[in-house]
Each structure stands twice: as C-alpha cells, then as structure tokens.
C-alpha cells in the first residue's frame, strides 16, 4: 500500500528543503513535486535519502544555482524537471550521480553556457528538452555520451552555428 507514495508540495512558499518527514517512510516516496515554489538554489544532496525517488519536479521556481554533490550517492531518479527557472549555466559534475536519468527538462531557462562535459554521465538519457534558452553555440562533444538519446529539443535558442 505504501509502495508508490507521492509528495506534492506545488504552489507553496518553500525556499529550502529541510524535511521533517518521518525517516521510516521518507525512503518510500517515488515522486517528489516541488513545482511553483520559491527555491533559488538546490543541492541535490537533499534527495539522497529518498532511496526510491524516480520523479523530481522543480519547475517554475527561481533556481539559478544548482549545486552538484561532491559526495557520490546512488539515485534511481529517471525524470528531472528543471524547466521554467532562471538557470544560466550547466557545469561539469552537476549530473554526476544521475546515471539512471532518462528524461531531463531544462527548457525555458536562461542557459547560455554549457560545459562540454555537462551530460557526460547521463548514459541512459533518452529525452533532453533544452528549448527556450539562450544558447549561442553547442560545445564539441557535449552529446557524445548520450547513445540512447531519442529526443533532443533545442528550439527557440540563439543558435547560429552547429
């Protein structure tokens, strides 16, 4: 009965994730929806203890700064929605712990800078949504490790050269 728990905190005033959820059930959540809140930064280590989490929605926040974890942890996350935020760049190591990720939505941000190693560990990624950003160019080899990629959406950027 408690196998597919979803925690939906959409349209609140949350600025930081400090869970006081009972540790006994925290690991059962598969879906965590934090859409339309007041996050301006997010440390992925916050979700480390959500062992079964496969869906994380952080869309429609004020995220500018995404902090990668210096610690290695396993995550089963398959879907990550970071759309409609204020993200300006994707740095090396940001998605280091997201090997199982299959769908990543970074659309409708302000991303103008993309590291050539930004998606290096996302070997299972099938869908990458990157529309409505500020990309002028795509770094060499940025998509080289994405052998399973089926959908790459780059519409409405500032691309002039491929």
mmCIF file of C-alpha atoms in Angstrom:
data_model
loop_
_atom_site.group_PDB
_atom_site.id
_atom_site.type_symbol
_atom_site.label_atom_id
_atom_site.label_comp_id
_atom_site.label_asym_id
_atom_site.label_seq_id
_atom_site.Cartn_x
_atom_site.Cartn_y
_atom_site.Cartn_z
ATOM 1 C CA UNK A 1 0.000 0.000 0.000
ATOM 2 C CA UNK A 2 2.840 2.426 0.743
ATOM 3 C CA UNK A 3 4.924 1.456 -2.281
ATOM 4 C CA UNK A 4 4.145 4.415 -4.560
ATOM 5 C CA UNK A 5 3.985 7.423 -2.302
ATOM 6 C CA UNK A 6 3.891 10.862 -3.882
ATOM 7 C CA UNK A 7 4.659 14.077 -2.085
ATOM 8 C CA UNK A 8 3.184 17.069 -3.894
ATOM 9 C CA UNK A 9 4.134 20.462 -2.473
ATOM 10 C CA UNK A 10 3.163 22.534 -5.523
ATOM 11 C CA UNK A 11 2.393 26.240 -5.082
ATOM 12 C CA UNK A 12 3.693 26.808 -1.617
ATOM 13 C CA UNK A 13 6.252 29.259 -0.298
ATOM 14 C CA UNK A 14 9.110 26.796 0.177
ATOM 15 C CA UNK A 15 12.596 28.293 -0.168
ATOM 16 C CA UNK A 16 14.702 25.489 1.223
ATOM 17 C CA UNK A 17 14.281 21.781 1.657
ATOM 18 C CA UNK A 18 14.521 20.746 5.288
ATOM 19 C CA UNK A 19 12.459 17.637 5.711
ATOM 20 C CA UNK A 20 10.954 16.644 8.988
ATOM 21 C CA UNK A 21 9.246 13.685 7.380
ATOM 22 C CA UNK A 22 9.327 10.512 9.364
ATOM 23 C CA UNK A 23 12.542 8.760 8.327
ATOM 24 C CA UNK A 24 10.696 5.418 8.230
ATOM 25 C CA UNK A 25 8.558 6.464 5.246
ATOM 26 C CA UNK A 26 10.858 9.000 3.562
ATOM 27 C CA UNK A 27 12.587 6.272 1.599
ATOM 28 C CA UNK A 28 9.255 5.098 0.108
ATOM 29 C CA UNK A 29 8.480 8.226 -1.911
ATOM 30 C CA UNK A 30 8.762 7.739 -5.672
ATOM 31 C CA UNK A 31 7.515 11.172 -6.752
ATOM 32 C CA UNK A 32 8.519 14.498 -5.247
ATOM 33 C CA UNK A 33 6.833 17.550 -6.750
ATOM 34 C CA UNK A 34 8.165 20.926 -5.673
ATOM 35 C CA UNK A 35 6.815 22.923 -8.607
ATOM 36 C CA UNK A 36 5.991 26.616 -8.271
ATOM 37 C CA UNK A 37 7.726 27.459 -5.014
ATOM 38 C CA UNK A 38 10.500 29.880 -4.065
ATOM 39 C CA UNK A 39 13.669 27.829 -4.470
ATOM 40 C CA UNK A 40 16.561 29.916 -5.750
ATOM 41 C CA UNK A 41 19.160 27.215 -5.189
ATOM 42 C CA UNK A 42 19.005 23.475 -4.792
ATOM 43 C CA UNK A 43 21.552 20.982 -3.555
ATOM 44 C CA UNK A 44 20.939 17.553 -4.987
ATOM 45 C CA UNK A 45 22.192 16.015 -1.759
ATOM 46 C CA UNK A 46 18.764 16.922 -0.351
ATOM 47 C CA UNK A 47 17.285 13.969 -2.183
ATOM 48 C CA UNK A 48 19.963 11.471 -1.234
ATOM 49 C CA UNK A 49 17.833 9.840 1.460
ATOM 50 C CA UNK A 50 14.854 9.416 -0.871
ATOM 51 C CA UNK A 51 16.087 5.982 -1.946
ATOM 52 C CA UNK A 52 13.196 5.134 -4.293
ATOM 53 C CA UNK A 53 12.709 8.553 -5.840
ATOM 54 C CA UNK A 54 12.247 8.329 -9.616
ATOM 55 C CA UNK A 55 10.460 11.628 -10.368
ATOM 56 C CA UNK A 56 11.582 15.073 -9.205
ATOM 57 C CA UNK A 57 9.828 18.213 -10.393
ATOM 58 C CA UNK A 58 11.458 21.560 -9.555
ATOM 59 C CA UNK A 59 9.878 23.510 -12.389
ATOM 60 C CA UNK A 60 8.551 27.066 -12.045
ATOM 61 C CA UNK A 61 10.852 28.117 -9.243
ATOM 62 C CA UNK A 62 13.590 30.739 -9.126
ATOM 63 C CA UNK A 63 16.509 28.343 -9.424
ATOM 64 C CA UNK A 64 19.722 29.987 -10.538
ATOM 65 C CA UNK A 65 22.278 27.944 -8.738
ATOM 66 C CA UNK A 66 22.266 24.168 -8.962
ATOM 67 C CA UNK A 67 24.885 22.694 -6.691
ATOM 68 C CA UNK A 68 26.453 19.411 -7.560
ATOM 69 C CA UNK A 69 27.295 16.962 -4.859
ATOM 70 C CA UNK A 70 30.930 16.407 -4.041
ATOM 71 C CA UNK A 71 29.813 13.154 -2.462
ATOM 72 C CA UNK A 72 28.843 10.207 -4.575
ATOM 73 C CA UNK A 73 25.429 8.788 -3.859
ATOM 74 C CA UNK A 74 23.165 6.484 -5.794
ATOM 75 C CA UNK A 75 19.906 7.770 -7.100
ATOM 76 C CA UNK A 76 17.290 5.938 -9.119
ATOM 77 C CA UNK A 77 15.952 9.212 -10.486
ATOM 78 C CA UNK A 78 14.602 8.749 -14.021
ATOM 79 C CA UNK A 79 12.817 12.057 -14.594
ATOM 80 C CA UNK A 80 14.087 15.500 -13.609
ATOM 81 C CA UNK A 81 12.157 18.636 -14.484
ATOM 82 C CA UNK A 82 14.078 21.898 -14.054
ATOM 83 C CA UNK A 83 12.089 23.881 -16.608
ATOM 84 C CA UNK A 84 10.920 27.471 -16.158
ATOM 85 C CA UNK A 85 13.595 28.594 -13.762
ATOM 86 C CA UNK A 86 16.454 31.096 -14.002
ATOM 87 C CA UNK A 87 19.333 28.694 -14.632
ATOM 88 C CA UNK A 88 22.166 30.296 -16.618
ATOM 89 C CA UNK A 89 24.737 27.523 -16.951
ATOM 90 C CA UNK A 90 25.239 23.786 -16.636
ATOM 91 C CA UNK A 91 28.605 22.942 -15.161
ATOM 92 C CA UNK A 92 30.731 19.796 -15.122
ATOM 93 C CA UNK A 93 29.704 17.305 -12.479
ATOM 94 C CA UNK A 94 26.191 18.657 -11.965
ATOM 95 C CA UNK A 95 24.562 15.390 -13.019
ATOM 96 C CA UNK A 96 27.356 13.145 -11.759
ATOM 97 C CA UNK A 97 25.037 10.976 -9.626
ATOM 98 C CA UNK A 98 22.192 10.660 -12.133
ATOM 99 C CA UNK A 99 23.282 7.693 -14.216
ATOM 100 C CA UNK A 100 19.723 6.275 -14.404
ATOM 101 C CA UNK A 101 18.180 9.541 -15.619
ATOM 102 C CA UNK A 102 16.079 9.030 -18.762
ATOM 103 C CA UNK A 103 14.326 12.385 -19.167
ATOM 104 C CA UNK A 104 15.760 15.820 -18.391
ATOM 105 C CA UNK A 105 13.807 19.017 -18.951
ATOM 106 C CA UNK A 106 15.872 22.211 -18.884
ATOM 107 C CA UNK A 107 13.567 24.212 -21.134
ATOM 108 C CA UNK A 108 12.543 27.814 -20.544
ATOM 109 C CA UNK A 109 15.606 28.926 -18.615
ATOM 110 C CA UNK A 110 18.400 31.403 -19.359
ATOM 111 C CA UNK A 111 21.109 28.888 -20.136
ATOM 112 C CA UNK A 112 23.809 30.441 -22.275
ATOM 113 C CA UNK A 113 26.771 28.399 -21.048
ATOM 114 C CA UNK A 114 27.012 24.667 -21.427
ATOM 115 C CA UNK A 115 30.114 22.723 -20.427
ATOM 116 C CA UNK A 116 31.327 20.120 -22.893
ATOM 117 C CA UNK A 117 31.169 17.563 -20.053
ATOM 118 C CA UNK A 118 27.759 18.650 -18.736
ATOM 119 C CA UNK A 119 25.958 15.435 -19.713
ATOM 120 C CA UNK A 120 28.889 13.047 -19.622
ATOM 121 C CA UNK A 121 27.431 10.615 -17.026
ATOM 122 C CA UNK A 122 23.872 10.603 -18.412
ATOM 123 C CA UNK A 123 24.389 7.416 -20.407
ATOM 124 C CA UNK A 124 20.734 6.343 -20.099
ATOM 125 C CA UNK A 125 19.218 9.672 -21.122
ATOM 126 C CA UNK A 126 16.518 9.260 -23.788
ATOM 127 C CA UNK A 127 14.939 12.726 -23.791
ATOM 128 C CA UNK A 128 16.608 16.107 -23.386
ATOM 129 C CA UNK A 129 14.476 19.228 -23.549
ATOM 130 C CA UNK A 130 16.507 22.388 -23.953
ATOM 131 C CA UNK A 131 14.123 24.746 -25.737
ATOM 132 C CA UNK A 132 13.687 28.428 -24.883
ATOM 133 C CA UNK A 133 17.181 29.071 -23.586
ATOM 134 C CA UNK A 134 19.971 31.438 -24.663
ATOM 135 C CA UNK A 135 22.454 29.026 -26.260
ATOM 136 C CA UNK A 136 24.590 30.627 -28.982
ATOM 137 C CA UNK A 137 26.594 27.513 -29.716
ATOM 138 C CA UNK A 138 26.855 23.891 -28.667
ATOM 139 C CA UNK A 139 30.265 22.793 -27.378
ATOM 140 C CA UNK A 140 32.046 19.994 -29.204
ATOM 141 C CA UNK A 141 31.277 16.508 -27.965
ATOM 142 C CA UNK A 142 28.657 17.673 -25.453
ATOM 143 C CA UNK A 143 26.238 14.950 -26.606
ATOM 144 C CA UNK A 144 28.838 12.235 -27.322
ATOM 145 C CA UNK A 145 27.951 10.050 -24.335
ATOM 146 C CA UNK A 146 24.205 10.168 -24.962
ATOM 147 C CA UNK A 147 23.950 6.997 -27.027
ATOM 148 C CA UNK A 148 20.330 6.322 -26.010
ATOM 149 C CA UNK A 149 19.085 9.825 -26.806
ATOM 150 C CA UNK A 150 15.901 9.769 -28.885
ATOM 151 C CA UNK A 151 14.588 13.319 -28.389
ATOM 152 C CA UNK A 152 16.765 16.427 -28.391
ATOM 153 C CA UNK A 153 14.722 19.623 -28.341
ATOM 154 C CA UNK A 154 16.793 22.759 -28.980
ATOM 155 C CA UNK A 155 14.108 25.015 -30.449
ATOM 156 C CA UNK A 156 13.941 28.724 -29.606
ATOM 157 C CA UNK A 157 17.579 29.231 -28.676
ATOM 158 C CA UNK A 158 20.055 31.683 -30.227
ATOM 159 C CA UNK A 159 21.940 29.060 -32.232
ATOM 160 C CA UNK A 160 23.639 30.269 -35.369
ATOM 161 C CA UNK A 161 26.172 27.514 -35.876
ATOM 162 C CA UNK A 162 26.124 23.739 -35.403
#
